[in-house]
């Protein structure tokens, strides 16, 4: 899997989870989705870096 694909996928998933949480908690979704996307990009970069380093 390409590094860009990993980061994009994890960012999308965490953003959707943050959106779902904000709607369930009946809160404004914008800050939650922004933070979810930010954290997702950091997590995705970390996963992609470990994946690239583990390849021979």
Short mmCIF file of N, CA and C in Angstrom, two decimals:
data_model
loop_
_atom_site.label_atom_id
_atom_site.label_comp_id
_atom_site.label_asym_id
_atom_site.label_seq_id
_atom_site.Cartn_x
_atom_site.Cartn_y
_atom_site.Cartn_z
N UNK A 1 0.85 -1.18 0.00
CA UNK A 1 0.00 0.00 0.00
C UNK A 1 0.89 1.24 0.00
N UNK A 2 0.48 2.24 -0.75
CA UNK A 2 1.27 3.46 -0.81
C UNK A 2 1.10 4.29 0.45
N UNK A 3 2.13 5.05 0.75
CA UNK A 3 2.14 5.88 1.95
C UNK A 3 0.98 6.88 1.94
N UNK A 4 0.75 7.51 0.81
CA UNK A 4 -0.31 8.51 0.70
C UNK A 4 -1.69 7.89 0.94
N UNK A 5 -1.88 6.68 0.45
CA UNK A 5 -3.15 5.99 0.63
C UNK A 5 -3.40 5.67 2.09
N UNK A 6 -2.38 5.25 2.79
CA UNK A 6 -2.51 4.92 4.21
C UNK A 6 -2.91 6.16 5.00
N UNK A 7 -2.22 7.26 4.77
CA UNK A 7 -2.50 8.50 5.51
C UNK A 7 -3.91 8.98 5.21
N UNK A 8 -4.30 8.96 3.94
CA UNK A 8 -5.64 9.43 3.56
C UNK A 8 -6.73 8.58 4.17
N UNK A 9 -6.54 7.27 4.18
CA UNK A 9 -7.55 6.36 4.72
C UNK A 9 -7.72 6.54 6.22
N UNK A 10 -6.62 6.61 6.94
CA UNK A 10 -6.71 6.78 8.40
C UNK A 10 -7.31 8.14 8.74
N UNK A 11 -6.95 9.17 7.99
CA UNK A 11 -7.49 10.51 8.22
C UNK A 11 -9.00 10.52 8.00
N UNK A 12 -9.45 9.89 6.93
CA UNK A 12 -10.88 9.81 6.64
C UNK A 12 -11.62 9.07 7.75
N UNK A 13 -11.08 7.94 8.17
CA UNK A 13 -11.75 7.15 9.21
C UNK A 13 -11.86 7.90 10.53
N UNK A 14 -10.78 8.56 10.94
CA UNK A 14 -10.84 9.28 12.22
C UNK A 14 -11.76 10.51 12.12
N UNK A 15 -11.81 11.14 10.96
CA UNK A 15 -12.73 12.26 10.77
C UNK A 15 -14.18 11.79 10.86
N UNK A 16 -14.47 10.65 10.23
CA UNK A 16 -15.83 10.11 10.29
C UNK A 16 -16.20 9.69 11.71
N UNK A 17 -15.26 9.11 12.43
CA UNK A 17 -15.52 8.75 13.83
C UNK A 17 -15.79 9.98 14.68
N UNK A 18 -15.03 11.03 14.45
CA UNK A 18 -15.23 12.27 15.20
C UNK A 18 -16.58 12.90 14.85
N UNK A 19 -16.96 12.84 13.59
CA UNK A 19 -18.27 13.36 13.18
C UNK A 19 -19.39 12.58 13.84
N UNK A 20 -19.27 11.26 13.81
CA UNK A 20 -20.28 10.41 14.43
C UNK A 20 -20.41 10.72 15.93
N UNK A 21 -19.27 10.86 16.60
CA UNK A 21 -19.29 11.17 18.03
C UNK A 21 -19.99 12.50 18.29
N UNK A 22 -19.66 13.53 17.49
CA UNK A 22 -20.24 14.85 17.73
C UNK A 22 -21.75 14.84 17.51
N UNK A 23 -22.21 14.07 16.53
CA UNK A 23 -23.65 13.99 16.31
C UNK A 23 -24.35 13.22 17.42
N UNK A 24 -23.73 12.17 17.92
CA UNK A 24 -24.31 11.40 19.03
C UNK A 24 -24.35 12.24 20.30
N UNK A 25 -23.34 13.07 20.52
CA UNK A 25 -23.27 13.90 21.72
C UNK A 25 -24.01 15.22 21.54
N UNK A 26 -24.59 15.43 20.35
CA UNK A 26 -25.33 16.64 20.02
C UNK A 26 -24.48 17.89 20.24
N UNK A 27 -23.26 17.87 19.69
CA UNK A 27 -22.34 19.00 19.78
C UNK A 27 -22.02 19.49 18.39
N UNK A 28 -21.40 20.66 18.31
CA UNK A 28 -20.99 21.21 17.02
C UNK A 28 -19.93 20.29 16.41
N UNK A 29 -20.12 19.88 15.18
CA UNK A 29 -19.25 18.86 14.58
C UNK A 29 -17.95 19.41 14.02
N UNK A 30 -17.89 20.69 13.69
CA UNK A 30 -16.70 21.23 13.01
C UNK A 30 -15.42 21.05 13.83
N UNK A 31 -15.36 21.46 15.08
CA UNK A 31 -14.10 21.28 15.83
C UNK A 31 -13.71 19.81 16.00
N UNK A 32 -14.69 18.95 16.19
CA UNK A 32 -14.40 17.54 16.36
C UNK A 32 -13.84 16.91 15.08
N UNK A 33 -14.42 17.27 13.94
CA UNK A 33 -13.94 16.73 12.68
C UNK A 33 -12.54 17.25 12.38
N UNK A 34 -12.28 18.52 12.67
CA UNK A 34 -10.94 19.07 12.46
C UNK A 34 -9.90 18.37 13.32
N UNK A 35 -10.22 18.16 14.58
CA UNK A 35 -9.28 17.47 15.47
C UNK A 35 -9.13 16.00 15.07
N UNK A 36 -10.23 15.38 14.66
CA UNK A 36 -10.16 13.99 14.22
C UNK A 36 -9.28 13.83 12.99
N UNK A 37 -9.40 14.76 12.05
CA UNK A 37 -8.56 14.73 10.86
C UNK A 37 -7.09 14.95 11.19
N UNK A 38 -6.83 15.87 12.09
CA UNK A 38 -5.45 16.16 12.50
C UNK A 38 -4.83 14.94 13.17
N UNK A 39 -5.54 14.36 14.12
CA UNK A 39 -5.02 13.17 14.81
C UNK A 39 -4.89 12.00 13.85
N UNK A 40 -5.82 11.87 12.93
CA UNK A 40 -5.75 10.80 11.94
C UNK A 40 -4.55 10.92 11.04
N UNK A 41 -4.21 12.15 10.66
CA UNK A 41 -3.03 12.32 9.81
C UNK A 41 -1.75 11.96 10.54
N UNK A 42 -1.69 12.30 11.82
CA UNK A 42 -0.50 11.94 12.61
C UNK A 42 -0.41 10.42 12.76
N UNK A 43 -1.53 9.78 13.06
CA UNK A 43 -1.55 8.32 13.20
C UNK A 43 -1.20 7.66 11.87
N UNK A 44 -1.78 8.17 10.78
CA UNK A 44 -1.50 7.62 9.45
C UNK A 44 -0.05 7.75 9.05
N UNK A 45 0.55 8.90 9.35
CA UNK A 45 1.97 9.08 9.06
C UNK A 45 2.81 8.09 9.84
N UNK A 46 2.45 7.87 11.08
CA UNK A 46 3.19 6.92 11.91
C UNK A 46 3.09 5.50 11.36
N UNK A 47 1.88 5.10 10.98
CA UNK A 47 1.69 3.76 10.42
C UNK A 47 2.45 3.63 9.09
N UNK A 48 2.35 4.64 8.24
CA UNK A 48 3.03 4.59 6.94
C UNK A 48 4.55 4.53 7.10
N UNK A 49 5.06 5.27 8.06
CA UNK A 49 6.51 5.26 8.31
C UNK A 49 6.97 3.88 8.77
N UNK A 50 6.23 3.26 9.66
CA UNK A 50 6.59 1.92 10.13
C UNK A 50 6.48 0.90 9.00
N UNK A 51 5.49 1.06 8.13
CA UNK A 51 5.31 0.14 7.01
C UNK A 51 6.46 0.26 6.03
N UNK A 52 6.88 1.47 5.73
CA UNK A 52 7.96 1.71 4.77
C UNK A 52 9.28 1.19 5.34
N UNK A 53 9.52 1.40 6.64
CA UNK A 53 10.76 0.94 7.26
C UNK A 53 10.83 -0.58 7.34
N UNK A 54 9.70 -1.25 7.47
CA UNK A 54 9.71 -2.71 7.62
C UNK A 54 9.92 -3.45 6.31
N UNK A 55 9.73 -2.76 5.17
CA UNK A 55 9.94 -3.41 3.88
C UNK A 55 11.43 -3.56 3.62
N UNK A 56 11.84 -4.71 3.05
CA UNK A 56 13.27 -4.93 2.79
C UNK A 56 13.79 -4.13 1.61
#
